Coordinates of C-alpha atoms in Angstrom, one line a residue:
M1 CA 115.3 50.5 72.4
A2 CA 117.6 52.4 71.0
W3 CA 119.0 55.1 73.5
D4 CA 117.2 57.9 71.8
D5 CA 114.0 56.4 71.3
L6 CA 112.6 59.2 74.4
I7 CA 114.3 61.9 72.6
P8 CA 111.1 63.7 72.1
V9 CA 110.5 64.0 67.8
E10 CA 106.9 65.5 67.3
S11 CA 107.2 69.0 67.6
G12 CA 104.5 70.1 70.1
V13 CA 106.3 68.2 72.8
Y14 CA 109.8 69.5 71.6
D15 CA 108.6 72.8 71.7
T16 CA 107.6 72.1 75.2
H17 CA 111.0 70.7 75.8
V18 CA 112.1 73.8 74.9
M19 CA 109.7 75.7 77.2
F20 CA 110.9 74.2 80.4
L21 CA 114.6 74.6 79.5
A22 CA 115.0 78.4 78.3
L23 CA 112.4 79.3 81.2
G24 CA 114.5 77.1 84.4
G25 CA 117.4 78.5 83.3
F26 CA 115.7 82.3 83.1
I27 CA 115.0 81.4 86.4
T28 CA 117.2 80.0 87.8
L29 CA 119.7 83.0 86.3
F30 CA 117.7 85.8 87.7
S31 CA 117.1 84.3 90.5
L32 CA 121.1 84.6 91.0
V33 CA 121.2 88.7 90.1
S34 CA 117.8 89.4 91.4
L35 CA 118.4 91.7 93.6
V36 CA 120.4 93.6 91.8
V37 CA 118.1 94.2 89.0
K38 CA 115.0 94.9 90.8
D39 CA 116.6 97.2 93.7
R40 CA 119.2 98.5 92.0
L41 CA 118.4 99.4 88.5
F42 CA 115.2 99.5 89.0
M43 CA 114.0 97.6 86.6
S44 CA 110.7 95.5 87.2
E45 CA 111.4 90.9 86.4
A46 CA 107.7 91.7 84.2
V47 CA 110.0 94.0 81.7
V48 CA 112.9 91.4 82.4
A49 CA 110.7 87.8 81.8
L50 CA 109.4 89.7 78.5
V51 CA 112.6 90.4 77.4
V52 CA 113.6 87.1 77.6
G53 CA 109.8 85.4 75.7
I54 CA 111.3 88.1 73.5
I55 CA 114.3 86.0 73.3
I56 CA 113.4 82.7 73.1
G57 CA 110.2 82.8 70.9
P58 CA 110.0 84.0 67.0
L59 CA 110.5 86.8 66.7
V60 CA 114.8 85.8 67.3
A61 CA 115.4 82.2 68.9
N62 CA 112.1 81.0 67.5
V63 CA 112.8 78.0 70.0
F64 CA 109.6 78.5 71.0
D65 CA 105.9 80.0 69.5
P66 CA 102.4 79.1 71.5
S67 CA 101.3 79.8 68.2
R68 CA 103.1 76.8 65.9
T69 CA 103.4 75.0 69.8
F70 CA 99.3 75.0 70.4
G71 CA 98.1 75.5 66.7
D72 CA 94.5 77.0 66.5
S73 CA 93.8 76.3 70.3
V74 CA 96.9 78.7 71.3
H75 CA 93.3 81.3 71.8
T76 CA 91.8 78.9 74.7
V77 CA 95.5 78.0 75.9
T78 CA 96.3 81.7 76.5
L79 CA 93.1 82.5 77.9
E80 CA 92.8 80.1 80.5
F81 CA 96.1 80.3 81.5
L82 CA 95.6 83.9 82.0
R83 CA 92.7 83.4 84.2
F84 CA 94.6 81.1 86.6
I85 CA 97.3 83.5 87.0
I86 CA 95.3 87.0 87.4
A87 CA 92.9 84.9 89.4
I88 CA 95.6 83.6 92.1
Q89 CA 96.5 87.8 92.1
C90 CA 92.9 89.0 92.6
M91 CA 92.8 87.0 95.5
A92 CA 96.7 88.2 97.0
C93 CA 95.4 91.6 96.3
G94 CA 92.7 91.6 98.5
V95 CA 94.5 89.2 100.9
D96 CA 97.5 92.1 101.0
L97 CA 95.0 94.8 101.9
P98 CA 94.9 95.8 105.6
G99 CA 91.9 94.6 107.2
S100 CA 88.3 96.8 106.2
Y101 CA 90.4 99.1 103.6
I102 CA 87.8 98.2 102.0
Q103 CA 85.3 99.6 104.0
R104 CA 87.8 102.7 105.0
E105 CA 88.8 104.0 101.5
W106 CA 85.7 102.7 99.5
L107 CA 84.6 106.4 97.8
S108 CA 88.4 106.3 96.5
L109 CA 87.7 102.2 95.2
V110 CA 84.1 103.7 93.4
M111 CA 85.7 106.5 91.7
F112 CA 88.8 104.0 90.4
C113 CA 86.2 101.5 89.3
L114 CA 83.2 104.0 88.3
P115 CA 84.0 107.1 86.7
I116 CA 87.9 107.4 86.1
M117 CA 87.3 103.2 84.6
A118 CA 84.5 104.6 82.0
T119 CA 86.5 107.3 80.5
K120 CA 89.5 105.6 80.2
W121 CA 87.3 103.4 77.7
I122 CA 86.4 106.6 75.9
V123 CA 88.7 108.1 76.1
A124 CA 90.6 105.0 74.3
A125 CA 87.9 104.0 72.3
L126 CA 88.5 108.1 70.9
G127 CA 91.9 107.5 69.9
I128 CA 92.1 104.2 68.4
F129 CA 89.1 105.2 66.7
M130 CA 90.2 108.3 64.8
I131 CA 94.2 107.2 64.7
M132 CA 93.2 103.6 63.1
G133 CA 89.5 105.0 61.0
L134 CA 87.6 101.3 63.1
P135 CA 83.8 101.1 63.1
F136 CA 83.6 103.0 66.6
L137 CA 81.6 99.6 68.1
D138 CA 85.2 97.9 67.2
C139 CA 87.3 100.3 69.2
L140 CA 85.0 100.0 72.1
V141 CA 85.5 96.7 72.3
I142 CA 89.4 97.2 71.9
A143 CA 89.1 100.1 74.4
A144 CA 87.7 97.7 76.8
C145 CA 90.6 95.0 77.0
I146 CA 92.7 98.0 77.6
T147 CA 90.9 99.5 80.3
P148 CA 91.6 97.0 83.3
T149 CA 94.5 98.2 85.2
D150 CA 97.1 94.9 85.5
P151 CA 97.2 93.3 89.1
V152 CA 100.3 91.6 88.5
L153 CA 102.5 94.9 86.4
A154 CA 101.1 96.7 89.5
N155 CA 102.0 94.3 92.3
S156 CA 105.8 94.9 90.6
I157 CA 105.6 98.2 90.0
V158 CA 104.3 99.4 93.8
K159 CA 106.3 96.5 95.5
G160 CA 109.6 96.5 96.1
K161 CA 112.6 98.1 98.3
F162 CA 112.6 101.4 96.2
A163 CA 108.6 101.3 96.2
E164 CA 109.0 101.2 99.8
K165 CA 111.0 103.6 100.0
H166 CA 109.8 106.2 97.7
V167 CA 106.0 105.5 97.2
P168 CA 103.4 106.7 99.6
L169 CA 101.6 103.2 101.5
N170 CA 98.2 105.1 100.7
V171 CA 99.2 105.6 97.5
R172 CA 100.9 101.9 97.2
L173 CA 97.6 100.4 98.7
I174 CA 94.8 102.2 96.2
L175 CA 96.5 100.8 92.9
S176 CA 96.9 97.3 94.7
A177 CA 93.1 97.5 95.7
E178 CA 92.4 99.3 92.1
S179 CA 93.9 96.5 90.2
G180 CA 92.2 93.6 91.8
A181 CA 88.9 94.5 91.5
N182 CA 88.7 96.7 88.0
D183 CA 90.8 93.7 86.4
G184 CA 86.7 91.7 86.7
F185 CA 85.2 95.4 86.0
G186 CA 86.6 94.7 83.1
T187 CA 84.1 92.3 81.8
P188 CA 81.6 94.6 81.5
F189 CA 81.8 97.4 79.6
L190 CA 84.1 94.2 77.3
L191 CA 81.1 92.6 77.7
F192 CA 78.6 96.3 76.8
A193 CA 80.0 96.9 73.7
I194 CA 79.9 93.9 72.8
Y195 CA 75.7 94.0 73.3
L196 CA 75.7 97.3 71.3
K197 CA 77.3 96.0 68.5
H198 CA 74.7 92.4 68.3
L199 CA 72.0 94.0 69.3
P200 CA 69.2 96.8 69.1
P201 CA 70.5 99.3 72.0
A202 CA 66.7 99.4 73.9
L203 CA 67.8 95.0 74.7
A204 CA 72.0 95.4 74.7
V205 CA 71.0 98.0 77.7
G206 CA 69.0 95.7 79.2
T207 CA 70.3 92.5 78.9
W208 CA 73.7 94.2 80.0
I209 CA 72.1 95.2 83.3
W210 CA 70.1 91.6 84.1
K211 CA 73.1 88.9 82.7
V212 CA 76.8 91.2 83.2
V213 CA 75.8 94.0 86.3
L214 CA 73.6 91.7 88.8
Y215 CA 74.6 88.5 87.2
Q216 CA 78.5 88.6 86.8
V217 CA 79.8 91.8 89.6
V218 CA 76.6 92.0 92.0
L219 CA 76.9 87.8 92.5
S220 CA 80.3 86.8 92.2
G221 CA 81.2 89.8 95.0
I222 CA 78.1 89.1 97.1
A223 CA 78.4 85.1 96.6
G224 CA 82.6 85.6 96.8
G225 CA 82.4 87.2 100.3
F226 CA 80.3 84.5 101.7
I227 CA 82.2 81.9 100.4
S228 CA 85.7 82.9 101.3
Y229 CA 83.4 84.0 105.0
V230 CA 82.4 80.3 105.3
A231 CA 86.0 79.0 104.2
K232 CA 87.6 81.0 107.0
R233 CA 85.4 80.0 109.8
L234 CA 85.7 76.5 108.6
L235 CA 90.1 77.5 108.7
K236 CA 89.6 78.8 112.4
T237 CA 88.2 75.8 113.8
A238 CA 90.8 73.4 111.7
V239 CA 93.6 75.7 113.0
R240 CA 91.9 75.4 117.1
R241 CA 91.3 72.1 117.1
D242 CA 94.2 71.2 115.3
W243 CA 93.7 69.4 112.2
I244 CA 96.3 71.4 109.3
D245 CA 99.0 71.8 109.6
K246 CA 102.0 75.3 108.3
E247 CA 102.0 73.9 104.8
S248 CA 98.1 73.6 104.7
I249 CA 97.9 77.4 106.2
L250 CA 100.5 78.8 103.7
S251 CA 98.9 77.4 100.8
F252 CA 95.2 77.9 100.8
A253 CA 95.3 81.1 99.6
I254 CA 96.5 79.8 96.5
A255 CA 93.9 76.5 96.2
F256 CA 90.8 78.9 97.2
A257 CA 91.8 81.2 94.6
L258 CA 91.0 77.5 92.5
L259 CA 88.3 76.5 94.2
I260 CA 86.8 80.7 93.5
M261 CA 87.8 81.0 90.0
G262 CA 86.5 77.4 89.0
I263 CA 83.1 77.8 90.6
F264 CA 82.9 81.8 88.8
S265 CA 83.9 80.7 85.7
L266 CA 81.5 77.2 85.5
I267 CA 78.4 79.7 86.2
G268 CA 79.4 81.6 83.8
S269 CA 80.3 85.0 86.4
D270 CA 82.9 87.0 87.1
D271 CA 86.1 84.7 88.7
F272 CA 88.0 87.9 88.6
F273 CA 86.2 90.2 91.1
A274 CA 84.8 87.0 93.4
A275 CA 88.0 86.0 93.8
F276 CA 89.6 90.0 95.0
I277 CA 86.5 90.1 97.6
A278 CA 87.3 86.8 98.8
G279 CA 90.7 87.4 99.5
N280 CA 89.7 91.0 101.1
V281 CA 87.1 89.1 103.5
L282 CA 89.9 86.2 104.4
A283 CA 91.8 88.9 105.4
W284 CA 89.1 91.2 106.9
D285 CA 90.6 91.1 110.6
Q286 CA 94.6 90.0 109.9
W287 CA 93.8 86.3 111.5
F288 CA 95.0 85.1 108.0
N289 CA 97.5 87.0 107.7
E290 CA 98.9 87.4 110.6
R291 CA 99.7 83.0 110.7
I292 CA 101.0 83.3 107.0
V293 CA 103.2 86.5 107.8
H294 CA 106.2 84.4 109.2
S295 CA 106.3 83.5 105.4
S296 CA 107.2 83.6 101.2
F297 CA 105.7 80.6 100.6
Q298 CA 103.2 83.3 98.2
E299 CA 105.4 85.5 97.0
V300 CA 107.8 82.7 95.8
I301 CA 104.4 81.3 94.2
D302 CA 103.3 84.8 92.6
A303 CA 107.0 85.8 91.4
L304 CA 107.1 81.7 89.7
L305 CA 104.2 82.5 88.3
N306 CA 105.0 86.1 87.2
L307 CA 108.3 85.6 85.2
T308 CA 106.2 82.4 83.8
L309 CA 103.0 84.3 81.9
F310 CA 106.0 87.4 81.0
V311 CA 108.5 84.8 79.4
F312 CA 104.6 82.9 77.5
V313 CA 104.0 86.5 76.2
G314 CA 107.4 87.3 75.0
S315 CA 106.8 84.6 73.2
S316 CA 103.1 85.8 72.0
I317 CA 103.5 89.1 71.0
P318 CA 102.3 88.9 66.8
W319 CA 104.8 90.9 65.6
S320 CA 104.7 90.1 61.5
S321 CA 100.5 91.6 61.9
F322 CA 102.1 95.4 63.7
N323 CA 102.5 96.3 60.3
S324 CA 100.7 94.1 58.1
G325 CA 98.2 97.1 56.4
T326 CA 95.4 95.7 57.4
D327 CA 92.6 97.0 59.3
G328 CA 94.2 99.8 59.8
L329 CA 96.7 97.6 62.0
D330 CA 100.0 100.1 60.4
I331 CA 103.1 100.6 63.0
W332 CA 102.9 103.8 63.1
R333 CA 99.2 103.8 64.0
L334 CA 100.0 101.6 66.7
V335 CA 102.4 103.7 67.9
L336 CA 100.2 107.1 67.9
V337 CA 97.7 104.9 69.7
A338 CA 99.8 103.6 72.5
L339 CA 101.3 106.8 73.1
W340 CA 96.9 108.4 73.4
V341 CA 96.6 105.1 75.5
L342 CA 99.3 105.5 78.4
F343 CA 99.6 110.1 77.9
L344 CA 95.6 110.7 78.0
R345 CA 93.7 107.6 78.8
R346 CA 94.4 107.6 82.6
V347 CA 96.3 110.9 83.7
P348 CA 94.3 113.2 83.0
V349 CA 90.8 112.3 84.6
V350 CA 93.1 111.2 88.0
M351 CA 94.0 114.5 88.4
A352 CA 90.8 115.8 87.1
L353 CA 88.9 114.0 90.0
S354 CA 91.2 112.5 93.1
R355 CA 89.8 116.0 94.9
W356 CA 87.0 113.2 95.5
I357 CA 89.5 110.1 96.2
P358 CA 90.9 110.5 99.4
A359 CA 93.4 108.2 99.2
L360 CA 94.8 110.3 97.4
K361 CA 95.9 113.1 99.6
D362 CA 98.0 115.5 97.2
S363 CA 98.5 116.5 93.5
K364 CA 101.7 114.3 93.3
E365 CA 100.0 111.1 94.6
A366 CA 97.0 111.7 91.6
F367 CA 99.8 112.6 88.9
F368 CA 101.4 108.8 90.4
A369 CA 97.7 106.9 89.9
G370 CA 97.0 108.3 87.0
W371 CA 100.4 107.9 85.6
F372 CA 100.8 104.3 87.2
G373 CA 98.0 102.5 85.7
P374 CA 99.8 99.6 83.5
I375 CA 98.5 97.7 81.1
G376 CA 99.5 93.8 80.7
A377 CA 98.1 90.0 81.7
G378 CA 94.9 91.5 82.1
S379 CA 94.2 92.5 78.6
I380 CA 95.5 89.7 76.8
F381 CA 92.9 88.1 78.7
Y382 CA 90.2 90.3 77.2
A383 CA 91.1 90.2 74.4
H384 CA 91.7 86.2 73.7
L385 CA 87.9 86.2 75.8
A386 CA 86.5 88.3 72.6
V387 CA 88.4 85.9 70.1
V388 CA 87.2 82.8 71.9
Y389 CA 83.7 83.2 73.5
M390 CA 82.4 86.5 71.5
E391 CA 83.5 85.2 68.4
F392 CA 85.5 88.3 67.9
P393 CA 87.7 88.8 65.0
A394 CA 91.8 88.0 66.1
S395 CA 93.0 91.0 63.8
P396 CA 93.2 93.7 65.3
I397 CA 92.0 93.6 68.7
I398 CA 94.6 91.2 69.5
P399 CA 98.2 92.7 67.5
V400 CA 96.4 96.2 69.3
V401 CA 96.2 94.8 72.6
Y402 CA 99.8 93.3 72.8
F403 CA 101.0 96.0 70.9
I404 CA 100.1 98.2 73.8
V405 CA 100.8 95.9 76.5
L406 CA 104.8 95.6 75.4
A407 CA 104.7 100.1 75.4
S408 CA 102.7 99.9 78.6
V409 CA 105.1 97.2 80.3
V410 CA 108.6 98.4 79.0
V411 CA 107.6 102.6 79.6
H412 CA 105.4 101.6 83.1
G413 CA 108.2 98.9 84.2
G414 CA 111.4 101.1 83.1
S415 CA 110.2 105.0 85.1
V416 CA 109.6 104.2 88.4
P417 CA 112.8 105.1 89.0
L418 CA 112.1 108.9 88.3
F419 CA 109.8 109.0 90.9
D420 CA 110.8 110.4 94.6
M421 CA 107.8 110.6 97.0
S422 CA 110.0 110.0 99.5
L423 CA 109.3 113.5 101.1
S424 CA 106.0 112.3 101.8
R425 CA 105.9 109.0 102.0
T426 CA 104.3 106.6 105.6
T427 CA 104.9 103.6 106.4
T428 CA 101.8 102.2 107.8
Y429 CA 98.1 102.4 106.7
T430 CA 96.5 102.8 109.9
M431 CA 99.5 105.9 110.7
W432 CA 97.9 107.7 107.0
D433 CA 94.7 106.8 108.3
L434 CA 94.8 108.9 111.7
K435 CA 97.0 111.8 110.2
R436 CA 94.1 111.7 106.9
R437 CA 92.0 112.1 109.8
G438 CA 93.0 114.7 112.1
L439 CA 94.3 112.5 115.2
G440 CA 97.1 113.0 116.7
A441 CA 97.5 109.7 118.1
V442 CA 100.8 108.4 115.8
P443 CA 102.7 110.7 116.2
A444 CA 103.1 110.8 120.1
I445 CA 103.1 107.1 119.5
T446 CA 106.0 106.7 117.2
A447 CA 107.8 109.4 119.9
G448 CA 106.7 107.6 122.9
I449 CA 107.7 103.8 121.8
F450 CA 111.2 104.4 119.3
N451 CA 112.1 107.3 121.0
R452 CA 111.9 106.3 124.3
T453 CA 110.1 109.5 126.5
P454 CA 110.1 109.5 130.2
K455 CA 106.5 109.2 129.3
Q456 CA 106.6 106.1 128.3
K457 CA 106.4 102.8 129.6
P458 CA 109.5 100.8 128.8
V459 CA 109.5 97.4 126.3
T460 CA 109.3 94.6 128.4
A461 CA 109.6 91.2 127.4
D462 CA 105.7 91.0 128.7
D463 CA 105.0 93.2 126.0
I464 CA 106.2 90.9 122.7
V465 CA 103.5 88.1 121.9
V466 CA 105.2 87.8 117.3
V467 CA 108.6 86.6 117.1
R468 CA 108.8 88.1 113.3
G469 CA 113.0 86.3 112.9
P470 CA 115.9 85.8 114.8
D471 CA 116.1 90.4 115.1
M472 CA 112.9 90.8 114.5
V473 CA 109.6 90.9 116.8
A474 CA 106.4 92.6 116.5
V475 CA 104.9 93.7 120.2
K476 CA 101.4 95.3 121.1
I477 CA 101.3 98.1 123.2
E478 CA 98.3 99.5 125.2
V479 CA 98.3 103.4 124.3
D480 CA 96.3 106.3 126.1
A481 CA 94.6 108.9 123.9
D482 CA 98.3 110.7 123.9
G483 CA 99.5 108.0 122.3
V484 CA 101.4 107.0 125.3
A485 CA 101.9 103.2 126.7
V486 CA 99.7 103.1 129.7
G487 CA 100.2 99.2 130.8
D488 CA 100.9 96.2 129.8
Y489 CA 98.9 94.3 127.1
D490 CA 97.4 90.4 128.2
G491 CA 97.3 89.5 124.5
G492 CA 99.1 85.8 125.4
L493 CA 101.9 84.6 126.7
P494 CA 105.7 85.6 125.3
L495 CA 107.1 84.0 122.0
H496 CA 110.6 85.9 123.0
T497 CA 112.2 87.9 125.3
V498 CA 114.7 91.1 124.7
E499 CA 117.5 92.0 127.6
S500 CA 116.5 95.7 128.7
D501 CA 119.6 96.9 127.5
R502 CA 119.3 96.3 124.2
T503 CA 118.3 98.7 121.2
Q504 CA 115.1 98.4 119.9
T505 CA 113.8 100.0 116.7
G506 CA 111.6 99.7 114.6
E507 CA 107.9 101.1 113.2
I508 CA 104.3 100.7 113.4
I509 CA 102.5 98.1 111.3
D510 CA 98.6 98.8 112.3
E511 CA 96.0 99.8 114.9
R512 CA 93.2 98.8 115.9
D513 CA 91.3 99.0 119.2
G514 CA 93.8 101.4 121.1
D515 CA 96.5 99.2 120.9
A516 CA 99.4 99.8 118.9
I517 CA 101.4 97.3 117.3
I518 CA 104.8 97.9 116.3
E519 CA 107.5 95.9 114.5
L520 CA 110.8 96.3 116.6
R521 CA 114.1 95.7 115.6
V522 CA 116.6 94.3 117.8
H523 CA 120.1 95.4 118.3
D524 CA 123.0 94.4 120.3

């Protein structure tokens, strides 16, 4: 056998191996400078990955072209690849929210997922109709694809040192919750436009109500929550009886996201919304979060998937279609559509309805939340969904959606450093929520525990119940109505001790049932 017999010569296999090489090389090199890129240059990892995808794609190096590699199956492959990643991200959005967040902020979430989404849909459709001259029902289909806020891009914007320093936590949480929930709400808008296109109006509305609203949205929410509740009970039993190892606990959320995705995609229901609800139910009492807090396993998997996703998207951009001259596809029209969508689709309606969004406390936060409604993987998913399942023509929906996604990644990913909201920043959702409700315990807690006033009970080793690294622990201290520590917390045996003469600083990370849970840094 010659030494080169195992070198691939078939184009599909060869392209795939080249993709492995390019992707692995990029992620390896990016990891060496990731902190510089994200926290000093303030560039989103999605922007960097998209640029790399463009470089290795057909526009520049042409070493990887999904259309050449997958042929006629490119729409299906892209659809299912995106389904896999978005389901995991929707689950992550649900898990990352504070316990009972949806219950506390239900009005804000409803405002973002119903009237704001509907307005975004109509405004985008009007812009596409006026600029590109397409039939209005086709414009509604295209606009439905770009209506959801993308959870992958939203996470890259609301996470990181810059966001944590300059963006209030309440704003970051509502954007994360919105992106996780409304990616599932994109289906009703898309299918409503499709039904109007192919059915009489009355029949279209009736079919949409029972087949989409009830079967897809309502069923997926109820069933996803129930399955997650059962799964959490089983997981607690396994932990209590010592049946499960640490690694399996860490990977549970990702495996569970795939389970939810498989169940609901097979029965034709809304797998993204089910994954978001399942993630939130899984983390409702924060029991699951406390068991994965020491590990970054899920964050590592998310980062790898997100980088891979945007490299793939960058290499899939249909550059030749942007100025084809058919179906209204001219580059100047696409630029105008992108500007219309980015500036008029979301900001005005969020600003106008901000008084009915309790999660946003002033116009500055409303403008930030209105501006950062990124369009990304979810929009591409719905465009390919329309092509594969609804037999909607690939042109112009694919070029229009890809162009708007490209504009959103560049503009939204590059504009984060332009916003400085640090004057209104709070570090925890509980602190912000208590301040919003006019309760004064939080300032007293902060002053008493961290400034160590004479009224405050000194932190002792008995208070320390969770180890969070070599120099960071979490303590639970019972407080009275004035926020003053009044006694020991009987929460279990201490896992770590702190010398009483060492400096202790930190911040409250949660509060429930009269106990302040504090993340405490200990310094020599």
